[in-house]
Amino acid sequence: MKTTTNFYLSSMAVSDIIILLCLPFDLYRMWRFTPWIFGKFLCKSLALISEGCTYSTILHITALSIERYLAICFPLKAKVFITKRRVKIVIAFLWVIALLSASPLYNLFDNIRVVNETDSSKTIWECRYTKYASDSGLLMIMMWVTTVYFFCPMFCLTILYGFIGKTLWKNRNCIRGPNAANRERSHRQTVKILAVVVLAFVVCWLPFHIGRLIYVYTTSIHVMRISQYFNIVAMQLFYLNASINPILYNLISKKYRTAAYRLLRLARPDERAYN
């Protein structure tokens, strides 16, 4: 299982786990927006962590798709340039880029003291974006950064998978020897997994981005209220994507099922082969 593809998938799994760890705090904010009881550091960090992991997942999917494109369309060059050591360096670089891109969010949110509406003599704490973030336009800039992070990779992935599909279709009758057949089968299996992961990613995250843009740009109170309910559903889809990938891997690939069984000590001791 120690292949370059699995290095990417393992790193994406780390990102998914971190996103899921943020889920209880978002559920709390949906249930009780005020008061915020988890302190200033968590208030400022949650947006950074969530967006950073989101960016990381997008970059990982894009990088992995580029690698598969090179391996299928330019196999000889890919064999020379794509090594485990270089992939590990690329993964570390992707994490750095993702976290740096999300780092401004740390200073855009704060634990703000507001007056209690039922008792003006008391104050409560609310985790929200600061007045400076709104007035300076930085919040809107970060909104566009997030949008670009989603739609630009999706455009690139569409082109990449078009080339990959074209190459696999052209080579379907040109396979010679058992090794070539096994390699072709492996390529098709990997592309199938990635295509399903990308599709799940788009289905689960597109409503989240659309809902957020509607909420920011609408001037209608009625539309804003509807978008709030829409965003609740979109948020659930957002977190669903973080938990659905392992299920997809196991449904599609016998290799992953076997590895999962072994990890959980459910496989037979004499089971050795990966099909």
Coordinates of C-alpha atoms in Angstrom, one line a residue:
M1 CA 0.0 0.0 0.0
K2 CA 3.1 2.3 0.2
T3 CA 2.6 3.9 -3.2
T4 CA 2.7 7.5 -4.2
T5 CA -1.0 7.5 -4.7
N6 CA -1.6 6.2 -1.2
F7 CA 0.8 8.9 0.2
Y8 CA -1.6 11.5 -1.2
L9 CA -4.7 9.6 0.1
S10 CA -3.2 9.2 3.5
S11 CA -2.4 12.9 3.7
M12 CA -6.0 13.7 2.6
A13 CA -7.3 11.4 5.3
V14 CA -5.4 13.5 7.9
S15 CA -7.1 16.6 6.5
D16 CA -10.5 14.9 6.7
I17 CA -9.9 13.8 10.3
I18 CA -8.9 17.4 11.3
I19 CA -12.0 18.8 9.6
L20 CA -14.2 16.3 11.5
L21 CA -12.6 17.4 14.8
C22 CA -13.9 20.9 14.1
L23 CA -17.5 19.5 13.6
P24 CA -18.5 19.7 17.3
F25 CA -17.7 23.4 17.5
D26 CA -19.7 24.2 14.3
L27 CA -22.6 22.2 15.7
Y28 CA -22.4 24.2 18.9
R29 CA -22.5 27.5 17.0
M30 CA -25.5 26.3 15.0
W31 CA -27.3 25.3 18.2
R32 CA -26.2 28.3 20.3
F33 CA -24.5 31.1 18.5
T34 CA -23.9 33.0 21.8
P35 CA -22.3 32.8 24.2
W36 CA -19.0 31.4 22.8
I37 CA -17.5 29.4 25.7
F38 CA -14.4 28.0 24.1
G39 CA -12.1 31.0 24.4
K40 CA -10.3 33.3 22.1
F41 CA -7.7 31.0 20.7
L42 CA -10.2 28.4 19.4
C43 CA -12.4 31.2 18.0
K44 CA -9.5 32.6 15.9
S45 CA -8.1 29.1 15.0
L46 CA -11.2 27.2 13.9
A47 CA -11.7 29.2 10.6
L48 CA -8.0 28.9 9.8
I49 CA -7.9 25.1 10.5
S50 CA -11.1 24.4 8.6
E51 CA -10.2 26.5 5.5
G52 CA -6.6 25.4 5.6
C53 CA -7.6 21.7 5.5
T54 CA -10.1 22.5 2.8
Y55 CA -7.5 24.1 0.7
S56 CA -5.1 21.2 1.4
T57 CA -7.7 18.6 0.3
I58 CA -8.3 20.5 -3.0
L59 CA -4.5 20.8 -3.7
H60 CA -4.0 17.1 -2.9
I61 CA -6.7 16.1 -5.3
T62 CA -5.3 18.3 -8.0
A63 CA -1.7 17.2 -7.4
L64 CA -2.7 13.5 -7.4
S65 CA -4.7 14.0 -10.6
I66 CA -1.7 15.6 -12.3
E67 CA 0.5 12.7 -11.2
R68 CA -2.0 10.2 -12.6
Y69 CA -2.1 12.2 -15.9
L70 CA 1.7 12.0 -16.2
A71 CA 1.7 8.3 -15.3
I72 CA -0.9 7.5 -17.9
C73 CA 0.0 9.9 -20.7
F74 CA 3.8 10.1 -20.2
P75 CA 4.7 6.8 -18.4
L76 CA 8.4 6.9 -19.1
K77 CA 8.9 10.4 -17.9
A78 CA 6.7 9.8 -14.9
K79 CA 8.7 6.8 -13.8
V80 CA 11.8 8.9 -13.7
F81 CA 10.4 12.1 -12.1
I82 CA 7.7 10.7 -9.7
T83 CA 9.5 9.1 -6.8
K84 CA 8.3 8.6 -3.2
R85 CA 10.8 11.1 -1.8
R86 CA 9.6 13.8 -4.2
V87 CA 6.0 13.1 -3.5
K88 CA 6.6 13.5 0.2
I89 CA 8.2 16.8 -0.5
V90 CA 5.3 17.9 -2.7
I91 CA 2.8 16.9 0.0
A92 CA 4.6 18.9 2.6
F93 CA 4.7 21.9 0.2
L94 CA 1.0 21.6 -0.4
W95 CA 0.3 21.7 3.4
V96 CA 2.5 24.8 3.7
I97 CA 0.7 26.6 0.8
A98 CA -2.7 25.7 2.1
L99 CA -2.1 26.9 5.7
L100 CA -0.4 30.1 4.5
S101 CA -3.3 30.8 2.2
A102 CA -5.7 30.4 5.1
S103 CA -3.5 32.2 7.7
P104 CA -5.1 35.7 7.3
L105 CA -8.3 34.2 8.7
Y106 CA -6.7 34.0 12.1
N107 CA -6.7 37.8 12.4
L108 CA -10.2 38.2 10.8
F109 CA -12.1 36.4 13.6
D110 CA -12.2 37.2 17.3
N111 CA -14.0 36.5 20.5
I112 CA -16.0 39.8 20.7
R113 CA -17.8 41.1 23.7
V114 CA -21.4 42.1 23.0
V115 CA -24.2 43.5 25.1
N116 CA -26.8 41.0 26.4
E117 CA -30.1 41.8 24.8
T118 CA -32.1 40.6 27.8
D119 CA -29.9 42.3 30.4
S120 CA -27.9 45.3 29.3
S121 CA -25.9 45.3 32.5
K122 CA -24.3 42.0 31.4
T123 CA -22.0 41.2 28.4
I124 CA -21.6 38.0 26.6
W125 CA -18.9 36.7 24.2
E126 CA -19.5 36.0 20.5
C127 CA -17.1 34.4 18.1
R128 CA -17.5 36.2 14.8
Y129 CA -15.5 38.2 12.2
T130 CA -14.2 41.6 13.4
K131 CA -15.4 45.0 12.3
Y132 CA -11.9 45.6 10.7
A133 CA -12.3 42.4 8.6
S134 CA -15.6 43.7 7.2
D135 CA -14.7 47.3 6.8
S136 CA -11.3 46.7 5.2
G137 CA -12.6 44.3 2.7
L138 CA -10.2 41.5 3.8
L139 CA -13.2 39.2 4.6
M140 CA -14.4 39.6 1.0
I141 CA -10.9 38.9 -0.3
M142 CA -10.7 35.7 1.6
M143 CA -14.1 34.7 0.3
W144 CA -12.8 35.1 -3.2
V145 CA -9.7 33.2 -2.3
T146 CA -11.9 30.3 -1.2
T147 CA -14.0 30.5 -4.3
V148 CA -10.9 30.5 -6.6
Y149 CA -9.5 27.6 -4.6
F150 CA -12.6 25.6 -5.5
F151 CA -13.5 26.5 -9.1
C152 CA -10.0 26.8 -10.6
P153 CA -8.9 23.3 -9.6
M154 CA -12.3 21.9 -10.8
F155 CA -11.6 23.5 -14.2
C156 CA -8.1 21.9 -14.3
L157 CA -9.4 18.5 -13.2
T158 CA -12.0 18.5 -15.9
I159 CA -9.3 19.1 -18.5
L160 CA -6.9 16.5 -16.9
Y161 CA -9.5 13.8 -16.8
G162 CA -10.5 14.5 -20.4
F163 CA -6.9 13.8 -21.5
I164 CA -6.7 10.8 -19.2
G165 CA -9.9 9.3 -20.6
K166 CA -8.8 10.0 -24.1
T167 CA -5.5 8.2 -23.6
L168 CA -7.0 5.2 -21.9
W169 CA -9.6 4.9 -24.7
K170 CA -6.9 5.1 -27.4
N171 CA -4.7 2.4 -25.6
R172 CA -7.5 0.0 -24.8
N173 CA -6.6 -2.3 -27.8
C174 CA -2.9 -1.7 -27.7
I175 CA -2.0 -3.7 -24.6
R176 CA 0.7 -6.2 -25.0
G177 CA 1.8 -8.8 -22.4
P178 CA 0.6 -9.5 -18.9
N179 CA 2.6 -6.7 -17.3
A180 CA 1.1 -4.1 -19.6
A181 CA -2.4 -5.5 -19.0
N182 CA -1.9 -5.3 -15.2
R183 CA -0.5 -1.8 -15.4
E184 CA -3.5 -0.7 -17.5
R185 CA -5.9 -2.3 -15.1
S186 CA -4.2 -0.5 -12.2
H187 CA -4.4 2.8 -14.0
R188 CA -8.1 2.3 -14.7
Q189 CA -8.7 1.4 -11.0
T190 CA -6.9 4.4 -9.7
V191 CA -8.6 6.8 -12.1
K192 CA -12.0 5.3 -11.2
I193 CA -11.3 5.9 -7.5
L194 CA -10.1 9.5 -8.2
A195 CA -13.1 10.2 -10.4
V196 CA -15.5 9.1 -7.7
V197 CA -13.6 11.1 -5.0
V198 CA -13.7 14.3 -7.2
L199 CA -17.4 13.8 -8.0
A200 CA -18.2 13.4 -4.2
F201 CA -16.0 16.4 -3.6
V202 CA -18.0 18.6 -6.1
V203 CA -21.4 17.3 -4.9
C204 CA -20.6 17.9 -1.3
W205 CA -18.7 21.2 -1.5
L206 CA -20.4 23.1 -4.4
P207 CA -23.6 23.8 -2.4
F208 CA -21.4 25.1 0.5
H209 CA -19.7 27.7 -1.8
I210 CA -22.9 28.7 -3.6
G211 CA -24.7 29.2 -0.3
R212 CA -21.9 31.3 1.1
L213 CA -21.8 33.5 -2.0
I214 CA -25.6 34.0 -2.0
Y215 CA -25.5 35.0 1.7
V216 CA -22.8 37.5 1.2
Y217 CA -24.1 39.2 -2.0
T218 CA -27.9 39.1 -1.6
T219 CA -29.7 42.3 -0.6
S220 CA -33.0 40.6 -0.1
I221 CA -34.0 39.7 3.5
H222 CA -36.2 36.9 2.2
V223 CA -33.4 35.3 0.1
M224 CA -31.0 35.8 3.0
R225 CA -33.2 33.8 5.4
I226 CA -33.6 31.0 2.8
S227 CA -29.9 31.0 2.3
Q228 CA -29.3 30.4 6.0
Y229 CA -31.4 27.2 5.9
F230 CA -29.6 26.3 2.7
N231 CA -26.3 26.8 4.4
I232 CA -27.2 24.5 7.2
V233 CA -27.8 21.7 4.7
A234 CA -24.6 22.7 2.8
M235 CA -22.6 22.5 6.0
Q236 CA -23.7 19.0 6.6
L237 CA -22.7 18.0 3.1
F238 CA -19.3 19.7 3.7
Y239 CA -18.7 17.5 6.7
L240 CA -20.1 14.5 5.0
N241 CA -17.4 14.7 2.4
A242 CA -14.7 14.4 5.1
S243 CA -16.2 11.1 6.3
I244 CA -17.3 9.5 3.0
N245 CA -14.0 9.0 1.3
P246 CA -13.0 5.9 3.3
I247 CA -16.4 4.4 2.5
L248 CA -15.9 5.2 -1.2
Y249 CA -12.4 3.6 -1.2
N250 CA -13.8 0.4 0.3
L251 CA -16.7 0.2 -2.1
I252 CA -14.6 0.6 -5.2
S253 CA -11.3 -1.1 -4.4
K254 CA -10.8 -4.6 -3.1
K255 CA -7.2 -3.6 -2.2
Y256 CA -8.5 -1.0 0.3
R257 CA -11.1 -3.5 1.7
T258 CA -8.3 -6.0 2.3
A259 CA -6.1 -3.4 4.0
A260 CA -9.0 -2.2 6.1
Y261 CA -9.8 -5.8 7.2
R262 CA -6.2 -6.4 8.1
L263 CA -6.0 -3.1 10.1
L264 CA -9.1 -4.2 12.1
R265 CA -7.7 -7.8 12.4
L266 CA -10.6 -9.2 10.5
A267 CA -8.7 -10.8 7.6
R268 CA -7.6 -14.4 7.6
P269 CA -3.9 -14.9 8.6
D270 CA -3.1 -16.6 5.3
E271 CA -4.5 -13.8 3.2
R272 CA -1.6 -12.4 1.2
A273 CA -2.7 -11.3 -2.2
Y274 CA -4.0 -7.9 -3.2
N275 CA -6.3 -8.1 -6.2

